[in-house]
Structure formats: C-alpha cells, structure tokens
N, CA, C and O of each residue as an XYZ file, in Angstrom:
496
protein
N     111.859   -166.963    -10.743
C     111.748   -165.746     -9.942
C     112.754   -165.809     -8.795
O     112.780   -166.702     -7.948
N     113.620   -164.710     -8.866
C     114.538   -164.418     -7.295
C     113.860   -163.306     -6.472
O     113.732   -162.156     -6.891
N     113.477   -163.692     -5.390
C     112.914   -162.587     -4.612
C     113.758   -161.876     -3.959
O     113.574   -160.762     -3.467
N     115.038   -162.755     -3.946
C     116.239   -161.930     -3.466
C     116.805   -160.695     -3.924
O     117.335   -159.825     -3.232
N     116.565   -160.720     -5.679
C     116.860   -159.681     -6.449
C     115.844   -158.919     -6.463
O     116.314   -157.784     -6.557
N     114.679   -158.850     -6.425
C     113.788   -158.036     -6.061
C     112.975   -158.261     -7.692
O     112.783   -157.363     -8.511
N     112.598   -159.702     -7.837
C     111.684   -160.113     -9.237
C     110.531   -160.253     -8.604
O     110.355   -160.580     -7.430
N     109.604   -159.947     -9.571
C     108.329   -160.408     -9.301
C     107.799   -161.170    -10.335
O     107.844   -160.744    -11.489
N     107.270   -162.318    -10.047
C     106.357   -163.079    -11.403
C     104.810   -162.991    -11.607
O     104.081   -163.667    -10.881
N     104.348   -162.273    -12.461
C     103.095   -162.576    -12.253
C     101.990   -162.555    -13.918
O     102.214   -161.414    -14.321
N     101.522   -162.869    -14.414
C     100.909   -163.727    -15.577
C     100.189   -162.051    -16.126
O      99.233   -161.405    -15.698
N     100.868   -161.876    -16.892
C     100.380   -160.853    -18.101
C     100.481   -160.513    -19.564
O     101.553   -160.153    -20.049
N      99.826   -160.577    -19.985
C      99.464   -160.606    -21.343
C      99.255   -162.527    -21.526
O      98.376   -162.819    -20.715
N      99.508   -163.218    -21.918
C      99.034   -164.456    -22.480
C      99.877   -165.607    -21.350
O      99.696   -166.824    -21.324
N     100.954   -164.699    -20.342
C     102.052   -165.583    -19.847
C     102.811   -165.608    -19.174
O     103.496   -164.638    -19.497
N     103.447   -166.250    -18.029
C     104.099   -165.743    -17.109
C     105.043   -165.080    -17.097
O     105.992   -165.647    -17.637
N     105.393   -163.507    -16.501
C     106.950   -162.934    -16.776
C     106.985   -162.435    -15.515
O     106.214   -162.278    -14.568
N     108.560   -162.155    -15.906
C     109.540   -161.488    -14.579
C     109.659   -160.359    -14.399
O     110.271   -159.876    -15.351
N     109.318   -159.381    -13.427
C     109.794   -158.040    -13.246
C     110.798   -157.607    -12.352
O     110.984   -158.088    -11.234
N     111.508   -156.591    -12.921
C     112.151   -156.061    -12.366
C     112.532   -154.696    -12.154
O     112.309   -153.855    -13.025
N     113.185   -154.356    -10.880
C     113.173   -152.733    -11.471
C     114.634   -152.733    -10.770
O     114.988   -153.337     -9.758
N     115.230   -152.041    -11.451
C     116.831   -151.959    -11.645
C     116.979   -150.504    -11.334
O     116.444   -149.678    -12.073
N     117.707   -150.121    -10.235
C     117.900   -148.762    -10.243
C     117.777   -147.766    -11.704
O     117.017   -146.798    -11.735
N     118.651   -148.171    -12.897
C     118.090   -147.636    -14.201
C     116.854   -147.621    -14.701
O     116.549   -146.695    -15.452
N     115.908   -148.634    -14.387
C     114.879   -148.570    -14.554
C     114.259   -147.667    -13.933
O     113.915   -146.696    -14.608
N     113.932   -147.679    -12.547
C     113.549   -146.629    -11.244
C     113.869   -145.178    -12.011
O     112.927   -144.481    -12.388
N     114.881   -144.876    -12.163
C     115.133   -143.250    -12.641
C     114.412   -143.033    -14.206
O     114.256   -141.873    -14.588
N     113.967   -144.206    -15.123
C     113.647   -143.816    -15.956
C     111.948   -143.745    -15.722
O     111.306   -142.816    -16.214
N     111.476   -144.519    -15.145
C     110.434   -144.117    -14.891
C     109.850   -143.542    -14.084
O     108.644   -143.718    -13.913
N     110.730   -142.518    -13.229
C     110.730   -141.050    -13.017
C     110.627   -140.264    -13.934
O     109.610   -139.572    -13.985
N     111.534   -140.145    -14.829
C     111.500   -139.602    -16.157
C     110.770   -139.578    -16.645
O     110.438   -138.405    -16.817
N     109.705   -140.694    -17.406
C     109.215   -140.817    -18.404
C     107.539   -140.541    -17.982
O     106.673   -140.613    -18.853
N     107.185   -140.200    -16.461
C     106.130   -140.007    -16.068
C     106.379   -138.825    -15.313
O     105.368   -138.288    -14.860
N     107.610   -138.217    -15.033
C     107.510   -136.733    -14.621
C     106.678   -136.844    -12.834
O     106.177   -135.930    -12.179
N     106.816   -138.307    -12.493
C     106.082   -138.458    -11.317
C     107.492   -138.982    -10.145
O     108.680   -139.068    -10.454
N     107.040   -139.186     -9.160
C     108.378   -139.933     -8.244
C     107.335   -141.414     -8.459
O     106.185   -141.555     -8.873
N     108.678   -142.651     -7.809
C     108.040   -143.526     -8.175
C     106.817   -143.825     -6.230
O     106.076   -144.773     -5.966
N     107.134   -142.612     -5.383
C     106.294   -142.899     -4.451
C     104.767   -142.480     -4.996
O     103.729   -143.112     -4.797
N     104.927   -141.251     -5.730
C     103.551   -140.719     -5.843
C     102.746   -142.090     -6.756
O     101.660   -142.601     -6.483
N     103.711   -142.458     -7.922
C     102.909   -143.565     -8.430
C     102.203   -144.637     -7.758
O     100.997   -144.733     -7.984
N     102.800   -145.524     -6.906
C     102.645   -146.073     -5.668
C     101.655   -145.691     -5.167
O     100.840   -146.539     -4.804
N     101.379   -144.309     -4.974
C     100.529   -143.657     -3.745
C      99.259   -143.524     -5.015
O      98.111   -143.702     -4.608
N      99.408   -143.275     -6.245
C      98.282   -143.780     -6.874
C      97.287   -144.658     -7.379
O      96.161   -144.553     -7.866
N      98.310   -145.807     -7.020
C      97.730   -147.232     -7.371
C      97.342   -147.565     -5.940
O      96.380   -148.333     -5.950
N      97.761   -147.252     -4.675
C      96.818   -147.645     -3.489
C      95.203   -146.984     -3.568
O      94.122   -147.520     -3.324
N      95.511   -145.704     -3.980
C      93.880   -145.114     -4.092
C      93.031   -145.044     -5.546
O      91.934   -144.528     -5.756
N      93.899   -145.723     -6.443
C      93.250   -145.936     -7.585
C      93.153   -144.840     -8.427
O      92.125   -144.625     -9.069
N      94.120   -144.136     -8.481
C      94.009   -142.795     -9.513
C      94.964   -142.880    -10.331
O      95.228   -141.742    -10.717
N      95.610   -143.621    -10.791
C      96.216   -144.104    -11.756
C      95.843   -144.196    -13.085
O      94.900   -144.769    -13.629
N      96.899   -143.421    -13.574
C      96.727   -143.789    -15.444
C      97.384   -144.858    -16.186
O      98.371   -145.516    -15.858
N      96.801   -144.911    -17.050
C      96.820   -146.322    -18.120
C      98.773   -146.110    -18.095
O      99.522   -146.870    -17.480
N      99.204   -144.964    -18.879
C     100.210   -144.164    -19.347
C     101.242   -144.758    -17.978
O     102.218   -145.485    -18.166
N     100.714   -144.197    -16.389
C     101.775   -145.064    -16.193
C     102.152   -146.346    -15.299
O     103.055   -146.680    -14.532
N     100.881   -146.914    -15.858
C     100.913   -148.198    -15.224
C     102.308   -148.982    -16.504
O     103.412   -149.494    -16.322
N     101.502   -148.704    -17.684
C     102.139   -149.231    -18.748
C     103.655   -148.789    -19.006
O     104.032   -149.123    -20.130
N     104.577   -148.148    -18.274
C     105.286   -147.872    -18.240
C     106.136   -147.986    -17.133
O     107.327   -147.958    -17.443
N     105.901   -148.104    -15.959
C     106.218   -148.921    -14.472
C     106.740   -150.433    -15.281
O     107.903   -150.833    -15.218
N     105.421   -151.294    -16.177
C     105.601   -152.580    -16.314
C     106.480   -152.558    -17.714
O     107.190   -153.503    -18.057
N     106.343   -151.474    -18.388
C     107.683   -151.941    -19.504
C     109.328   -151.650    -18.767
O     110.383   -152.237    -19.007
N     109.126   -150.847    -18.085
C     110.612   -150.995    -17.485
C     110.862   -151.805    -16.313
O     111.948   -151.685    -15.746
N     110.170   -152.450    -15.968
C     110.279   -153.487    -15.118
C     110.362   -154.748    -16.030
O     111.324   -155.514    -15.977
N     109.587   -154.875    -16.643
C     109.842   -156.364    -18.055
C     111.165   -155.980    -18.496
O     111.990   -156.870    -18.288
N     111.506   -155.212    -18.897
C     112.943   -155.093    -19.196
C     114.129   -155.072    -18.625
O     115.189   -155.346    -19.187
N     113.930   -154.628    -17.080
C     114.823   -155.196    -16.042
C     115.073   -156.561    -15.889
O     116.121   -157.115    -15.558
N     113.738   -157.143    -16.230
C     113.763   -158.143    -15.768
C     114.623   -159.612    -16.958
O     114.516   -160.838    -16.926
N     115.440   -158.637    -17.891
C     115.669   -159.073    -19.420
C     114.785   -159.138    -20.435
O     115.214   -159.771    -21.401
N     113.429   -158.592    -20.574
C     112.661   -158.721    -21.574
C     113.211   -157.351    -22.590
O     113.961   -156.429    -22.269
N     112.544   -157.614    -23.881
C     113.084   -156.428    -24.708
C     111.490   -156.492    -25.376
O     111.061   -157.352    -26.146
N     110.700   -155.198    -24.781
C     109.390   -155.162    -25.253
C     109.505   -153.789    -25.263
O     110.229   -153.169    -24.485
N     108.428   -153.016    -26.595
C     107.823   -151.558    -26.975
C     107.088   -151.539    -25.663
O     106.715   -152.421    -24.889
N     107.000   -150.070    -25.685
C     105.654   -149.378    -24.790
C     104.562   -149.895    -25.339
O     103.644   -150.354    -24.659
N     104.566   -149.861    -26.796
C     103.224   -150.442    -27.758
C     102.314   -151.953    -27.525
O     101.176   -152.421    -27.572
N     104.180   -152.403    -27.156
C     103.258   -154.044    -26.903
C     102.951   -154.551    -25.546
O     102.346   -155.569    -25.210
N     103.664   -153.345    -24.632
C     103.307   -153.638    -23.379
C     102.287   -152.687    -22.677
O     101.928   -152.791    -21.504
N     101.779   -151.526    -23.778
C      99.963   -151.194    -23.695
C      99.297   -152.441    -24.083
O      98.461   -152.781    -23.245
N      99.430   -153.450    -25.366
C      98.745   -154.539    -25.670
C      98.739   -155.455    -24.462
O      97.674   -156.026    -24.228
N      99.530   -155.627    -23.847
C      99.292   -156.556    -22.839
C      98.911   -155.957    -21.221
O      98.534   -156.672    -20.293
N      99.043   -155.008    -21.187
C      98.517   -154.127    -19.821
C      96.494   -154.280    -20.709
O      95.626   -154.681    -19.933
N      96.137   -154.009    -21.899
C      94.549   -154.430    -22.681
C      94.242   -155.807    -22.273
O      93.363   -156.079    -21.456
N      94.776   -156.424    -22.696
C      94.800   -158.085    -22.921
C      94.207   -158.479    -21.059
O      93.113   -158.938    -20.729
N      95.622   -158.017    -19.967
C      95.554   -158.463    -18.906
C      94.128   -157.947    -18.229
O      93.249   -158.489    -17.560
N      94.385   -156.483    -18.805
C      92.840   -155.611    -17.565
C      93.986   -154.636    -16.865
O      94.957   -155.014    -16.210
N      93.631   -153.389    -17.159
C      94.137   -152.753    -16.224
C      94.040   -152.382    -14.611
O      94.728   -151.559    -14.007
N      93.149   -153.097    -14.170
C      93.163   -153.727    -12.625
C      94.369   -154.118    -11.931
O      95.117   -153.570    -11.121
N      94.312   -155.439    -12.607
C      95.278   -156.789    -12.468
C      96.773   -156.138    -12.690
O      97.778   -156.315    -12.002
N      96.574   -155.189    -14.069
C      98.152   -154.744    -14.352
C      98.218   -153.814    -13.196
O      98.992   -154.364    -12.413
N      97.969   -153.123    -12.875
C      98.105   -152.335    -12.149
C      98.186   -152.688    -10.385
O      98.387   -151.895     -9.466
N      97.949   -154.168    -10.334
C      98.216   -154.783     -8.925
C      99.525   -155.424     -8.976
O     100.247   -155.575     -7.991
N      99.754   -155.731     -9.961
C     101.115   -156.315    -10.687
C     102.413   -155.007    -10.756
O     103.621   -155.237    -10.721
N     101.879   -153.868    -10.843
C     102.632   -153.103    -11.114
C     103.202   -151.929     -9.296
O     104.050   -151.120     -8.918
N     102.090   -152.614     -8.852
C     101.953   -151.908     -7.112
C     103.104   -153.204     -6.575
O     103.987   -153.028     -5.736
N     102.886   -154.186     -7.125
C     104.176   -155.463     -6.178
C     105.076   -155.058     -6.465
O     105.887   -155.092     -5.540
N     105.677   -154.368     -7.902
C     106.985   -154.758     -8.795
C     107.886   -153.241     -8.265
O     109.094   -153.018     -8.347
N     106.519   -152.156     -7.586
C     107.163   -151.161     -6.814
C     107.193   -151.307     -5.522
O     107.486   -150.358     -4.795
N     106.883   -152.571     -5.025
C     106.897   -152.334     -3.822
C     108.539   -153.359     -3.333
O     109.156   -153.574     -2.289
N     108.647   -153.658     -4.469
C     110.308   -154.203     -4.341
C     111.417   -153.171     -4.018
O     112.498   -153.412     -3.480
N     110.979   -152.061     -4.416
C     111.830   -150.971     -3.987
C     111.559   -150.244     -2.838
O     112.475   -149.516     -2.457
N     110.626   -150.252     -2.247
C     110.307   -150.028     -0.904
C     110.792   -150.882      0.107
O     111.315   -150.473      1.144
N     110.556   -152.535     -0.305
C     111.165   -153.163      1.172
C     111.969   -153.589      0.731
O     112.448   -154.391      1.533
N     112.938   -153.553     -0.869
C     114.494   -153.969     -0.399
C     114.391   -155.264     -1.635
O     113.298   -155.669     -2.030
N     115.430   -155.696     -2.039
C     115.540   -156.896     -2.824
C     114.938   -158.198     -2.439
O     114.195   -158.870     -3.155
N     115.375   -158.520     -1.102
C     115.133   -159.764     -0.706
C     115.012   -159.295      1.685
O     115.855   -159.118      2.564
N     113.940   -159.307      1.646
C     113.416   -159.495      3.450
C     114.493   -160.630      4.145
O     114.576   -161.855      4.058
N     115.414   -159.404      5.007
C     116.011   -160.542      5.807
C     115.294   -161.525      6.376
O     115.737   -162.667      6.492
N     114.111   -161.156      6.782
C     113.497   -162.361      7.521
C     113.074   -163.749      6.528
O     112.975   -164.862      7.045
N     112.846   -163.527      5.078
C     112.456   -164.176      4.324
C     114.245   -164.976      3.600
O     113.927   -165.718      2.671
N     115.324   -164.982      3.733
C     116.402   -165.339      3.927
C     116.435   -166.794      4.411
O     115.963   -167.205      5.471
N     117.059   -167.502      3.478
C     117.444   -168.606      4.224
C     118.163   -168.778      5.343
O     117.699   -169.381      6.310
N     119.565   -168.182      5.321
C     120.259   -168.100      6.325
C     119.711   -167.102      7.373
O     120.507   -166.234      7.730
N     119.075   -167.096      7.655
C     118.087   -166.301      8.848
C     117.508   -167.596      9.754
O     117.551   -167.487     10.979
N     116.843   -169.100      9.013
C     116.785   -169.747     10.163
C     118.670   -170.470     10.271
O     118.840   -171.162     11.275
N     119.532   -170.366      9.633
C     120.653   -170.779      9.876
C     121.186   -170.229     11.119
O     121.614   -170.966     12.008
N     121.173   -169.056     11.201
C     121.703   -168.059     12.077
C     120.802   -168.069     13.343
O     121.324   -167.737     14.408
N     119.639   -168.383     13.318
C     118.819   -168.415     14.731
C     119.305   -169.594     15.522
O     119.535   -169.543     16.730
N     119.503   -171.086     14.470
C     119.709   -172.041     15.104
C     121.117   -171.982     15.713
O     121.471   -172.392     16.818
N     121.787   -171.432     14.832
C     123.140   -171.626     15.456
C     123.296   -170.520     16.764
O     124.084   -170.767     17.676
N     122.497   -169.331     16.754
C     122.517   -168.570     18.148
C     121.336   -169.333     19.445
O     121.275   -169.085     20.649
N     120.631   -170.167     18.729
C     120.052   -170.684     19.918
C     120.628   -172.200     20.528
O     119.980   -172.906     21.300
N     121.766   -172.469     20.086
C     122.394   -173.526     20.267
C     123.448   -173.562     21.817
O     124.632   -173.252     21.689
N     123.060   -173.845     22.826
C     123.878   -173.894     23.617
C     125.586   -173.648     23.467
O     125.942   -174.640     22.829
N     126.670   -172.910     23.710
C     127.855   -173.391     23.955
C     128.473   -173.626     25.113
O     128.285   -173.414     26.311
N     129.304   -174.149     24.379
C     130.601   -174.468     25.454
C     131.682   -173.553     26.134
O     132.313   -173.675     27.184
N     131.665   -172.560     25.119
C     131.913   -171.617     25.860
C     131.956   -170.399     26.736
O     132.739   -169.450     26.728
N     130.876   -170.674     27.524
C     130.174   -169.878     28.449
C     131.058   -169.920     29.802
O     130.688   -169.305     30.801
C-alpha cells in the first residue's frame, strides 16, 4: 500500500487488496451511477447507500489499483465481505479523493523540513 498515491488496503472478499481511484476511475464512476462521487460519499456517511454502488466505487477502485475484476465478481465479494464492511472500505477509498493522495503532514520529509527549520543558523 502507498498512501502517497492515494491506495487503500483493506481485506475483501477472501484477501487483502489495493484500492485505488485514478482520476479515470473517479469519472467513471460518475458515469456508471449517474451520481457525483460527493453524493455517494454523502450516502455512505448516512447509510443510504445501494448495493449497485457500493459495488461499483470498489470495482473501479480494484482496478485502479491494477486488479482486472467483473462487476459480477466484485458483487461476489462486496456478498462474501458484508455489505457494511464493503461499504466502510468503499467510504476510505473515496475519501482519498477528498484529502489528496498522500497528507503533507503524514510525509516523511515533513519531519525533515521541521528539523532542518528548527535548527539554529549561522546565518542570522
């Protein structure tokens, strides 16, 4: 998992995988749910979410993420997991597009850069 790229890992269907959502992805599942991907979002916080597009958030995110899976087998595994769980899985993998690929603060070079600005110089 790169959190930098904006992956998420989390155990569905029998096993751990990677999500992703790739700007191509993002516009298709606009498309393919006729929804924005905020309203989806805004459905899985209050729980009014359908099967249709949970299962479709997570096939184009498995496939961002390099997987090559049907809608078919990734309804079987949105069954398998619980649509709860998929659907908490599927609220992280959008919420990568809300705060960004990778949190400057969560950056390595973020404590690089503190230390080196809290470092006394010499040339003052």
């Amino acid at each position: 998992m790169n959190k930098y790229k904006g992956e998420v890992k989390g155990k569905f269907g029998d096993k751990e995988r990677v999500f992703r959502l790739t700007f191509d992805n993002i516009v298709q599942v606009e498309d393919r749910t006729a929804k924005s991907v905020m309203d989806i979002a805004r459905s899985i916080v209050i729980q009014s979410f359908s099967f249709r597009d949970i299962a479709i958030v997570l096939h184009e995110a498995l496939n961002g993420g390099g997987g090559k899976y049907t809608l078919s087998a990734v309804g079987d595994m949105v069954m398998k997991t619980g649509l709860t769980e998929s659907a908490i899985i599927a609220g992280k993998v959008l919420e990568t597009i809300f705060t960004g690929e990778g949190k400057e603060d969560d950056s390595p070079l973020v404590e690089v850069e503190k230390a080196v600005s809290d470092t006394p110089s010499n040339n003052i």
